[in-house]
XYZ file of C-alpha atoms in Angstrom:
737
model
C -44.142 9.619 -28.882
C -43.552 8.686 -25.302
C -42.421 11.292 -22.956
C -39.542 11.152 -20.944
C -40.985 9.781 -17.559
C -42.668 6.939 -19.571
C -39.249 5.762 -20.991
C -36.809 5.980 -17.912
C -37.845 3.751 -14.928
C -37.645 5.632 -11.410
C -34.817 5.961 -9.578
C -35.134 4.940 -5.829
C -32.755 6.116 -2.988
C -31.395 2.624 -2.545
C -29.572 2.585 -6.163
C -29.224 6.428 -6.916
C -25.312 6.006 -6.955
C -26.230 2.832 -9.605
C -28.469 4.782 -11.874
C -27.402 3.578 -15.516
C -27.562 7.265 -17.076
C -24.972 5.800 -19.533
C -27.601 3.541 -21.198
C -30.743 5.885 -20.860
C -32.312 4.827 -24.044
C -32.805 8.238 -25.651
C -31.064 11.604 -26.598
C -31.690 15.861 -26.591
C -33.554 16.947 -29.583
C -31.068 19.284 -30.893
C -29.397 16.700 -32.464
C -30.042 13.318 -34.263
C -28.111 10.101 -33.733
C -27.194 7.303 -35.858
C -25.656 4.120 -34.661
C -23.382 1.715 -37.111
C -21.643 -1.465 -37.164
C -18.224 -1.077 -36.948
C -17.294 -3.909 -39.277
C -20.236 -3.559 -42.160
C -20.977 0.231 -41.611
C -24.658 -1.154 -41.544
C -26.949 1.174 -39.858
C -28.222 -0.896 -36.482
C -30.307 1.955 -34.598
C -31.054 5.449 -34.864
C -32.765 8.265 -32.855
C -36.324 8.722 -33.846
C -36.451 12.350 -34.568
C -33.479 11.616 -37.637
C -35.566 12.082 -40.457
C -37.187 15.243 -39.669
C -33.590 16.671 -38.382
C -31.938 15.677 -41.712
C -34.944 16.641 -43.697
C -35.071 12.958 -45.588
C -37.807 11.042 -46.449
C -38.079 7.267 -46.602
C -35.778 6.530 -43.982
C -37.088 3.007 -43.585
C -35.015 2.252 -47.060
C -31.517 3.252 -45.696
C -29.596 0.381 -44.828
C -25.729 1.783 -44.880
C -23.851 4.892 -43.848
C -23.449 6.079 -47.342
C -27.070 6.116 -48.056
C -27.428 9.012 -45.305
C -24.015 10.843 -45.415
C -21.202 11.602 -48.225
C -18.888 9.034 -49.580
C -15.716 11.655 -47.986
C -16.582 11.408 -44.854
C -16.656 7.178 -44.938
C -13.495 7.237 -46.358
C -12.302 9.395 -43.427
C -13.954 7.242 -41.009
C -12.672 4.099 -42.277
C -8.880 5.219 -42.476
C -9.291 6.680 -39.026
C -10.673 3.407 -37.571
C -8.163 0.956 -39.424
C -5.376 3.385 -38.454
C -6.997 3.118 -34.287
C -6.956 7.124 -34.455
C -9.272 9.281 -32.510
C -12.457 10.041 -35.062
C -12.693 13.254 -36.450
C -15.635 15.369 -37.054
C -17.059 16.137 -40.492
C -19.085 18.915 -41.899
C -21.522 18.661 -44.740
C -23.980 20.887 -46.444
C -27.589 19.713 -46.953
C -30.062 22.095 -48.443
C -29.383 25.552 -46.836
C -27.921 24.389 -43.664
C -24.655 22.911 -42.806
C -24.729 19.685 -40.346
C -21.541 18.285 -38.017
C -21.129 14.703 -37.918
C -19.227 13.703 -34.417
C -18.490 10.219 -34.384
C -16.963 7.976 -31.570
C -16.185 4.099 -30.989
C -18.700 2.636 -28.423
C -17.946 -1.086 -27.741
C -18.085 -2.691 -31.234
C -20.439 -0.021 -32.701
C -19.905 3.352 -33.794
C -22.090 6.090 -32.850
C -22.323 9.215 -34.909
C -24.065 12.666 -33.440
C -25.519 14.865 -35.995
C -25.592 18.329 -34.814
C -26.652 21.673 -37.085
C -23.239 23.626 -37.487
C -23.449 27.587 -36.967
C -20.939 29.854 -38.728
C -17.403 29.769 -37.436
C -15.456 32.742 -35.685
C -13.127 33.874 -38.204
C -9.609 32.188 -36.930
C -7.984 35.560 -36.533
C -10.394 36.712 -33.990
C -10.930 33.587 -32.333
C -7.040 33.506 -32.064
C -7.167 37.211 -30.414
C -9.709 36.086 -27.832
C -7.603 32.928 -27.058
C -4.530 34.741 -26.736
C -6.310 37.518 -24.665
C -7.821 34.638 -22.128
C -4.722 32.506 -22.059
C -2.270 35.950 -20.967
C -5.251 36.700 -18.219
C -5.328 33.258 -16.559
C -1.661 33.224 -16.723
C -1.268 36.332 -14.883
C -3.483 35.022 -11.701
C -1.121 34.315 -8.651
C -4.200 31.979 -6.415
C -6.512 30.208 -6.646
C -9.268 32.670 -5.685
C -8.265 34.920 -8.499
C -7.520 32.126 -11.484
C -11.262 31.063 -10.604
C -13.338 34.252 -10.515
C -11.563 35.438 -13.548
C -12.203 31.939 -15.458
C -15.901 32.255 -14.430
C -15.783 36.086 -15.741
C -14.275 34.972 -19.006
C -16.611 31.920 -19.861
C -19.792 34.152 -19.226
C -18.454 36.984 -21.509
C -17.868 34.758 -24.312
C -21.010 32.389 -24.181
C -23.570 34.574 -22.398
C -25.013 32.230 -19.853
C -26.868 33.908 -16.877
C -24.719 32.515 -14.266
C -21.201 30.923 -14.385
C -19.840 28.830 -11.235
C -17.065 27.256 -10.304
C -17.872 24.203 -8.293
C -14.934 22.301 -6.253
C -15.485 19.192 -4.540
C -14.272 17.753 -1.051
C -12.837 14.709 -0.060
C -16.473 13.097 0.543
C -17.375 14.684 -3.251
C -19.793 17.479 -1.510
C -18.932 20.614 -3.492
C -18.483 24.010 -2.982
C -18.763 27.291 -4.875
C -15.770 29.257 -4.952
C -16.254 31.642 -7.660
C -19.145 32.992 -9.484
C -20.056 35.362 -12.192
C -24.081 36.234 -12.709
C -26.443 38.540 -14.071
C -27.217 41.400 -11.659
C -30.299 40.662 -10.715
C -29.679 36.546 -9.669
C -29.155 36.103 -5.841
C -25.505 34.945 -5.115
C -24.461 31.496 -4.389
C -21.091 32.249 -3.857
C -19.991 30.080 -0.990
C -22.904 27.413 -0.745
C -22.008 24.001 -0.521
C -23.964 21.032 -2.307
C -24.142 17.345 -1.141
C -22.323 14.442 -3.165
C -25.639 13.104 -4.042
C -26.362 16.314 -6.467
C -23.983 15.094 -8.620
C -24.174 11.263 -7.821
C -21.197 8.827 -8.736
C -22.284 7.412 -12.375
C -22.372 11.574 -13.294
C -19.035 12.210 -11.897
C -17.658 9.089 -13.468
C -18.905 10.403 -17.025
C -17.665 13.652 -16.396
C -14.158 12.690 -15.913
C -14.565 10.603 -18.977
C -16.299 13.264 -21.356
C -15.050 16.568 -19.936
C -18.070 18.512 -21.156
C -22.160 18.358 -21.042
C -24.797 20.637 -22.588
C -28.436 20.641 -21.985
C -30.341 22.514 -24.293
C -33.751 22.619 -22.881
C -34.934 21.132 -19.410
C -38.474 20.651 -21.048
C -37.025 19.159 -24.039
C -39.174 16.072 -25.789
C -36.687 13.110 -25.454
C -36.061 11.682 -29.020
C -35.829 7.437 -28.452
C -33.321 5.369 -30.021
C -35.076 2.933 -32.253
C -33.676 -0.378 -33.887
C -33.370 -0.363 -37.435
C -37.032 -1.799 -38.124
C -38.338 0.554 -35.839
C -39.598 -2.190 -33.552
C -38.131 -1.700 -29.936
C -36.240 0.883 -27.980
C -33.042 0.746 -27.430
C -32.054 1.353 -23.721
C -28.493 -1.320 -23.744
C -26.188 1.385 -26.214
C -23.876 2.973 -24.519
C -24.107 6.809 -24.433
C -21.532 7.900 -22.137
C -19.510 9.858 -25.065
C -22.482 11.183 -26.678
C -22.706 14.773 -27.328
C -26.585 14.055 -27.086
C -27.151 11.972 -24.591
C -30.742 12.243 -22.950
C -30.499 13.665 -19.114
C -31.871 11.774 -16.065
C -35.046 12.637 -15.181
C -34.000 12.896 -11.414
C -31.624 15.791 -12.619
C -33.858 17.610 -15.229
C -36.406 17.673 -11.817
C -33.577 19.059 -9.832
C -32.766 22.017 -12.801
C -36.821 22.588 -12.376
C -36.769 23.232 -9.089
C -33.768 25.325 -9.196
C -35.527 27.548 -12.395
C -32.846 26.566 -14.539
C -33.973 26.148 -17.861
C -30.590 24.952 -20.120
C -26.757 24.267 -18.301
C -23.269 23.787 -19.576
C -20.783 21.952 -17.584
C -17.211 21.262 -18.307
C -14.941 18.731 -15.881
C -11.998 20.349 -13.913
C -9.413 17.365 -14.283
C -6.367 17.544 -11.922
C -3.752 15.176 -12.195
C -5.838 12.814 -13.891
C -8.626 13.417 -10.778
C -12.091 15.428 -11.220
C -11.134 18.443 -9.172
C -14.277 20.173 -9.581
C -17.045 21.177 -12.444
C -17.875 24.778 -14.197
C -21.394 24.856 -14.526
C -23.588 27.615 -16.784
C -26.847 28.257 -15.678
C -29.316 30.113 -18.250
C -33.078 30.920 -17.540
C -34.017 30.285 -20.902
C -33.624 27.312 -23.490
C -29.948 27.860 -24.644
C -27.805 25.623 -27.414
C -24.081 26.058 -28.010
C -22.327 24.212 -30.865
C -19.967 21.639 -30.611
C -17.025 23.669 -31.317
C -18.065 26.321 -28.595
C -18.119 23.530 -26.364
C -14.787 22.013 -27.043
C -13.895 25.708 -26.874
C -14.837 25.859 -23.399
C -13.438 22.423 -22.320
C -10.217 23.820 -23.706
C -10.309 27.251 -21.426
C -11.182 24.614 -18.293
C -7.945 22.817 -19.194
C -6.010 26.245 -19.129
C -7.577 26.857 -15.861
C -6.961 23.288 -14.328
C -3.415 23.298 -15.383
C -3.074 27.168 -13.660
C -4.253 25.160 -10.274
C -1.955 22.932 -10.817
C 0.592 25.408 -11.424
C -0.234 27.208 -8.238
C -0.388 23.814 -6.307
C 2.984 23.115 -7.031
C 4.409 26.524 -6.379
C 2.594 26.333 -2.745
C 3.751 22.531 -2.695
C 7.363 23.621 -3.138
C 7.471 26.742 -0.837
C 6.059 24.574 2.133
C 8.606 21.711 1.277
C 11.588 24.174 1.201
C 10.392 25.220 4.603
C 9.877 21.988 6.120
C 13.131 20.864 4.253
C 15.092 23.449 6.340
C 13.471 22.273 9.669
C 13.949 18.619 8.934
C 17.729 19.225 8.516
C 18.075 21.530 11.786
C 16.540 18.655 13.507
C 19.018 15.810 11.646
C 22.039 17.854 13.060
C 20.324 17.919 16.189
C 19.680 14.063 16.574
C 23.529 13.931 15.532
C 24.778 15.783 17.550
C 22.760 15.333 21.074
C 23.408 12.111 22.379
C 19.748 11.473 23.913
C 17.225 11.036 21.275
C 14.212 12.729 23.082
C 16.428 15.894 23.879
C 17.274 16.112 20.386
C 13.627 16.322 19.307
C 12.008 17.771 22.382
C 14.277 20.025 24.208
C 15.611 22.480 21.581
C 14.639 24.565 18.785
C 13.408 23.443 16.555
C 11.633 20.730 17.825
C 8.845 18.387 16.673
C 6.379 20.459 17.175
C 7.434 23.430 15.382
C 8.666 21.193 12.435
C 4.660 20.435 11.737
C 1.728 22.934 12.186
C -0.091 21.172 15.060
C -1.455 22.036 18.324
C 0.770 19.653 20.083
C 3.266 16.137 19.807
C 3.819 12.962 21.197
C 6.899 11.067 21.114
C 6.325 7.354 21.900
C 9.714 5.180 22.090
C 10.427 2.189 24.518
C 7.168 2.453 26.258
C 7.849 5.839 27.255
C 5.467 8.686 26.287
C 7.117 12.278 26.297
C 4.494 15.139 25.111
C 4.924 18.658 24.206
C 1.846 21.248 23.714
C -2.109 20.511 23.509
C -2.351 16.570 23.755
C -4.678 14.106 25.116
C -3.863 12.397 28.002
C -0.771 9.780 28.346
C -3.255 6.838 29.209
C -5.267 7.829 26.258
C -2.359 8.215 23.879
C -1.714 4.400 25.168
C -5.050 3.385 24.344
C -4.767 5.128 20.713
C -1.647 2.943 19.876
C -2.776 -0.273 21.573
C -6.479 -0.159 19.909
C -6.341 1.496 16.606
C -2.383 2.539 15.358
C -0.891 -0.340 16.017
C -3.928 -2.480 14.131
C -3.494 -0.441 11.342
C 0.099 -1.568 10.439
C 1.021 1.216 8.320
C 4.174 3.394 8.787
C 2.283 6.465 8.281
C -1.201 7.455 9.278
C -3.177 10.417 9.055
C -6.747 11.532 9.309
C -8.732 14.911 10.019
C -11.425 12.772 11.718
C -9.760 10.601 14.505
C -13.644 9.871 15.886
C -14.772 8.543 12.998
C -12.236 6.001 12.679
C -11.752 5.330 16.613
C -14.629 5.984 18.614
C -12.791 6.537 21.910
C -10.896 9.743 20.195
C -14.627 11.506 20.671
C -13.699 12.164 24.575
C -10.704 14.142 23.336
C -11.453 16.124 19.958
C -10.761 19.360 21.214
C -6.795 18.729 21.370
C -7.216 15.746 18.731
C -9.642 15.443 15.922
C -6.552 15.113 13.643
C -3.232 13.150 13.682
C -0.652 12.404 11.570
C 1.549 9.407 12.801
C 4.854 7.955 11.801
C 5.689 4.540 13.256
C 9.637 4.423 14.519
C 9.827 0.238 14.620
C 8.596 -2.574 13.006
C 6.018 -4.164 15.516
C 4.030 -0.499 15.657
C 4.883 0.315 19.039
C 7.271 3.366 19.088
C 5.429 6.412 16.989
C 5.835 10.291 16.739
C 2.261 11.648 16.616
C 1.365 15.131 15.759
C -2.102 16.336 16.721
C -4.332 18.910 15.608
C -7.168 20.020 17.729
C -11.120 20.434 16.214
C -12.191 23.189 14.053
C -15.982 23.678 14.359
C -17.293 25.428 11.345
C -20.627 26.581 9.949
C -21.338 25.234 6.256
C -23.626 27.051 4.210
C -25.751 24.548 2.309
C -27.548 25.644 -0.731
C -30.646 24.169 0.553
C -31.044 21.315 3.245
C -28.499 18.369 1.969
C -30.821 15.750 3.213
C -32.394 13.424 0.453
C -36.225 13.382 0.139
C -38.219 11.323 -1.348
C -41.752 9.487 -1.597
C -43.004 6.117 -1.039
C -45.000 4.235 -3.741
C -45.526 0.581 -3.785
C -43.261 0.020 -0.560
C -40.407 1.722 -2.617
C -38.870 4.996 -1.744
C -37.990 7.103 -4.987
C -35.495 9.826 -5.028
C -37.643 13.590 -5.061
C -34.520 16.078 -5.675
C -34.801 19.352 -3.259
C -37.597 21.937 -4.249
C -36.046 24.623 -2.220
C -32.015 26.005 -2.567
C -32.287 28.378 0.102
C -29.202 28.902 2.206
C -29.223 26.149 4.846
C -26.748 26.559 7.519
C -24.987 23.479 9.705
C -22.376 23.288 12.509
C -19.691 20.718 11.758
C -17.595 19.379 14.449
C -15.097 16.458 15.212
C -12.458 17.536 12.564
C -9.489 19.531 12.211
C -7.415 21.443 9.707
C -6.364 18.680 6.545
C -3.152 17.685 6.790
C -1.136 18.938 3.414
C 0.707 16.552 1.260
C 3.957 18.693 1.526
C 3.508 18.077 5.654
C 2.762 14.083 4.990
C 5.742 13.789 2.750
C 8.065 15.756 5.345
C 6.976 13.642 8.073
C 7.813 10.549 6.154
C 11.068 11.826 5.159
C 11.971 12.539 8.680
C 10.818 9.284 9.518
C 13.486 7.533 7.259
C 16.233 10.220 9.026
C 15.081 9.130 12.618
C 15.317 5.556 11.271
C 18.750 6.066 9.702
C 20.127 7.885 12.893
C 18.734 5.191 15.104
C 20.376 2.393 13.039
C 23.687 4.437 12.967
C 23.787 4.786 16.711
C 22.705 1.154 17.023
C 25.679 0.275 14.505
C 28.030 2.492 17.253
C 27.074 0.309 19.744
C 27.540 -3.059 17.943
C 30.987 -1.689 17.060
C 31.373 -0.991 20.514
C 30.372 -4.584 21.664
C 32.436 -6.070 19.126
C 35.724 -4.093 20.308
C 34.562 -5.084 23.688
C 33.957 -8.643 22.514
C 37.529 -8.695 20.664
C 38.837 -8.253 23.913
C 37.111 -10.733 25.468
C 38.321 -13.173 23.048
C 41.691 -12.319 23.651
C 41.641 -12.708 27.162
C 39.560 -16.026 26.540
C 42.500 -17.163 24.104
C 44.824 -16.365 26.820
C 42.918 -18.162 29.337
C 42.928 -21.339 26.829
C 46.405 -21.015 26.758
C 46.550 -21.173 30.612
C 44.139 -23.972 30.958
C 45.939 -25.993 28.304
C 49.430 -25.009 29.712
C 49.155 -24.055 33.342
C 46.366 -25.994 34.488
C 47.931 -29.285 32.363
C 51.544 -29.530 33.891
C 50.290 -30.013 37.556
C 47.325 -32.259 36.190
C 50.337 -34.440 34.383
C 52.313 -34.178 37.798
C 49.117 -35.431 39.930
C 48.716 -38.377 37.414
C 52.221 -39.303 37.222
C 52.751 -39.422 40.738
C 49.626 -41.273 41.529
C 50.649 -43.867 39.270
C 54.132 -44.220 40.681
C 52.830 -44.477 44.084
C 50.129 -47.692 42.804
C 53.641 -49.218 41.403
C 56.054 -48.701 44.125
C 53.844 -49.239 47.450
C 52.601 -52.498 48.387
C 48.935 -51.648 48.608
C 47.484 -55.143 48.307
C 46.218 -54.954 51.843
C 45.571 -51.472 52.208
C 42.165 -51.160 50.072
C 41.418 -47.751 51.233
C 44.908 -46.137 49.830
C 44.423 -48.239 46.613
C 40.832 -47.136 46.205
C 42.115 -43.269 46.632
C 44.818 -43.716 44.004
C 42.520 -45.251 41.760
C 40.126 -42.277 42.325
C 42.893 -39.571 41.938
C 43.786 -40.971 38.396
C 40.387 -41.712 37.343
C 39.634 -37.673 38.195
C 42.880 -36.687 36.358
C 41.387 -38.546 33.218
C 38.204 -36.836 33.461
C 39.757 -33.470 33.972
C 42.077 -33.714 31.158
C 39.093 -35.100 29.013
C 37.289 -31.768 30.289
C 39.882 -29.615 29.434
C 40.079 -31.179 25.647
C 36.546 -30.384 25.536
C 36.276 -26.617 26.843
C 38.869 -25.888 24.525
C 37.590 -27.444 21.252
C 34.212 -25.449 22.392
C 36.119 -22.180 22.688
C 37.868 -22.534 19.611
C 34.555 -22.931 17.356
C 33.782 -19.690 16.020
C 36.954 -18.045 16.663
C 38.392 -19.335 13.433
C 37.140 -18.494 9.848
C 34.546 -21.380 8.433
C 36.685 -22.697 5.307
C 33.956 -24.459 2.999
C 35.364 -27.598 1.343
C 33.842 -30.513 -0.391
C 34.021 -33.009 2.455
C 33.830 -36.772 1.743
C 31.488 -37.725 4.643
C 31.781 -41.786 3.596
C 35.760 -41.063 4.478
C 35.134 -39.150 7.637
C 32.893 -41.975 9.046
C 35.506 -44.564 8.105
C 38.367 -42.762 9.550
C 35.587 -42.465 13.174
C 34.514 -45.851 13.093
C 38.056 -47.190 12.398
C 39.537 -45.490 15.500
C 37.057 -46.201 17.787
C 38.653 -49.943 18.179
C 35.176 -51.221 17.916
C 36.337 -55.232 18.242
C 38.214 -54.551 21.188
C 36.104 -51.541 23.304
C 32.433 -52.213 21.660
C 32.565 -56.092 20.372
C 28.861 -56.506 20.490
C 28.019 -53.141 18.895
C 26.682 -53.404 14.940
C 27.378 -50.172 12.778
C 25.656 -49.947 9.601
C 27.225 -47.127 7.391
C 25.439 -46.469 4.293
C 27.311 -46.435 1.184
C 27.876 -43.360 -1.255
C 26.849 -40.693 1.629
C 26.448 -37.373 -0.681
C 29.180 -35.029 0.069
C 28.991 -31.701 1.886
C 30.298 -28.054 1.266
C 31.611 -27.433 4.877
C 34.500 -26.956 7.186
C 36.375 -30.185 7.164
C 37.392 -29.999 10.734
C 33.799 -29.301 12.089
C 32.339 -31.926 9.969
C 34.522 -34.377 11.679
C 33.864 -33.243 15.031
C 30.089 -33.278 14.550
C 29.800 -36.944 13.258
C 32.572 -38.029 15.795
C 30.258 -36.591 18.543
C 27.494 -37.923 17.603
C 28.540 -41.366 16.582
C 30.803 -41.976 19.836
C 27.580 -40.843 21.598
C 25.571 -43.421 19.931
C 28.067 -45.975 20.365
C 28.153 -45.075 24.167
C 24.890 -44.866 25.189
C 23.753 -48.068 23.063
C 26.641 -50.236 24.647
C 24.641 -51.833 27.277
C 21.594 -52.988 24.894
C 21.686 -56.921 24.020
C 22.185 -56.071 20.654
C 23.477 -52.616 20.265
C 23.252 -51.089 16.667
C 24.241 -47.619 15.282
C 23.190 -46.802 11.955
C 24.436 -43.737 9.745
C 22.437 -42.448 6.523
C 21.329 -39.733 4.699
C 17.355 -38.728 4.326
C 16.560 -37.561 0.555
C 13.141 -36.295 1.624
C 14.638 -33.732 4.715
C 17.576 -33.432 3.325
C 19.568 -34.296 6.266
C 22.387 -36.792 7.311
C 21.122 -38.934 10.670
C 22.925 -40.895 13.478
C 20.589 -43.514 14.925
C 21.276 -45.906 17.745
C 18.950 -48.134 20.088
C 20.460 -47.012 23.096
C 18.890 -45.288 26.261
C 17.013 -42.374 24.772
C 16.135 -38.946 26.214
C 13.666 -37.990 27.737
C 11.254 -35.633 26.155
C 10.965 -33.414 28.973
C 15.024 -32.630 28.519
C 14.521 -32.284 24.759
C 15.492 -28.590 24.872
C 18.625 -28.591 27.222
C 20.666 -31.213 25.527
C 22.725 -28.712 23.609
C 23.436 -26.983 26.412
C 27.089 -27.035 27.536
C 27.851 -29.234 30.572
C 24.554 -30.802 30.454
C 24.605 -34.244 31.347
C 21.539 -36.300 31.200
C 22.817 -40.016 31.262
C 23.867 -41.627 34.663
C 27.608 -41.860 35.884
C 27.857 -45.085 34.222
C 28.305 -43.339 30.948
C 31.534 -41.436 30.402
C 31.807 -37.375 29.134
C 31.570 -33.749 29.998
C 28.570 -32.896 28.706
C 30.171 -30.531 25.880
C 29.963 -32.389 23.020
C 26.256 -31.814 21.714
C 27.254 -28.153 22.643
C 30.116 -28.256 20.471
C 27.713 -30.030 17.629
C 25.062 -27.551 17.897
C 27.431 -24.606 17.954
C 29.439 -25.854 14.682
C 26.147 -26.412 12.620
C 24.633 -23.084 13.717
C 28.065 -21.280 12.561
C 27.425 -22.815 8.909
C 23.611 -21.902 9.164
C 22.634 -25.549 9.446
C 19.845 -27.438 11.185
C 19.821 -30.269 13.770
C 16.883 -32.037 15.372
C 16.197 -35.165 17.589
C 13.600 -38.272 17.175
C 13.939 -40.190 20.540
C 11.934 -42.069 23.064
C 13.241 -43.346 26.322
C 14.757 -47.051 26.682
C 14.146 -47.182 22.782
C 16.555 -45.183 21.018
C 17.404 -41.886 19.458
C 17.920 -40.510 16.124
C 19.948 -37.027 15.317
C 19.017 -35.417 12.055
C 21.502 -32.729 10.328
C 22.691 -30.364 7.898
C 25.354 -27.939 7.219
C 22.660 -25.337 5.464
C 22.335 -24.739 1.907
C 26.014 -24.565 0.876
């Protein structure tokens, strides 16, 4: 038989958290183990001590499960496997002893732990004990009281020398928060133990298995063998085995503590490993399977009580915070200035959450209340840390461990709780909590020790567990869940109030805009009526003068009259364009199917091309897709683009205009080979009164502005491709409708 140290390869410091303790390859000898194939029920592996434990000879001749165990067990096992049920235990008698079979599924195999079964406690007595335990735990009103009673009950029932309740912190360090022990033992109450004492693989198994026994740290391991006894089996997953062997590191750890046996149960709250109840004994001690399950049940009762106490605390805190939040809401709704509502009245933001100080940052202004960092430091904190997190709510008890610059103000702001008030992460409310310097009492120096062999440092558990003190700074009081949720609700409330106030401002602006539009309509009428009347008079009398006066010999007067008539015509066109532009958007869009072919034909036909532009060739694509848009605006867009194309290409040798549709870009286009547009003016062509062409080309500079506004109202797009002196192509659509 090989001893434990030879079976398990030593674990070094670099892979301690990856130690494969679930495939350790051996079991503790207070039981035996059989592994069968789930389909054939053939035995594939067994523990070396199986024959002696069951007092069975000729084990090598056994091949199937019914060679070892009663048929009733096999029938029960098959039924439960076929129904995909949790596998049940089975008790059978052999010789003068009772044996308990504890099966469970592991990958494609069934592992069967075999233990000796002691006499059961009479069910009536057990029920009385259980009722008494439940009653005592349910009467507790605090975590301290619940924890202490739980350790007392477990010690009384199971008789271990020391029972401790061990709670994990966020970094998986543990603290003994309750203890019941023999009088002669030194207390470990209040001591802390580093996360390395219970590494990640062990914590993961505790979460899955729930209860773990080590009957004797000086046990002789029983290796798991293959059926032909040819080799050790270290690939079998023993996570849920009751007999799984113990890591040599943990064995040495317990030996250094002078502990001979242990029983550990997991405290699981809301699906997470909250802590452990650990029992130590200073002699070898075995507790049978059903006693261990009872201990597991008691621990679950304790976990439920913790959850209940936490819930009561959470509800009480939430009610207080809810009252304060509602008062802050009323202040925000009744006080016009946001800052005053949150900082100048009672309650204020500092009263809302337990803190040393608070900062309100909005529109690049910082307002503080209570103990906070300097405003420059707050600016840096937001710019270099909070804004980069891109979180609507952010909290930490140790800001300096995430943001090095915060070391300068740990006294006032070791912890922060921040809520964002805008999508750009510039506006915040930040609550600050000061540093709390605490002294932690460790159960021995928490630093890992090791020894070097062949260039590798191997883990060497601590030998001393005497109290070791350490001062811890740079951290604040922990932010409670109720506080975080209250801050989140306040954030929602503030955003609601801000949106409401913004809506009120928009409503006022809309009303103002309506008045302005009404005035614009009045002005438009004035332009169309009051200005046009004298304009017609000027034009009419200028024409009369031209016809009745003999101006053949007076070139100056003749030119002056022509200028008056021409200017009147231009002004009339300008008035028409201004009115057209002002009307767009003041009327509802009425989308209907519009035949672009008919629209284009009408525009071309009304242009009198043969008379006005005899050299211009126009190519209009047939079967242009219909568009679902406002008919009047579609006509305006097409008319402006087509007449512009004709106008600005008329002086070319072979003026050419093309109208069509591009399927790949889902856009109509109007193309010409005219004067083109200088690229540096592309961004300006859609502005009102923008004219980039020379005076040789008539126009008011409003046409393209009308086009852009009409397309924008349809949520469509318009863009241009152009080259100076070579031509221009306008692409456009009227949105997805």
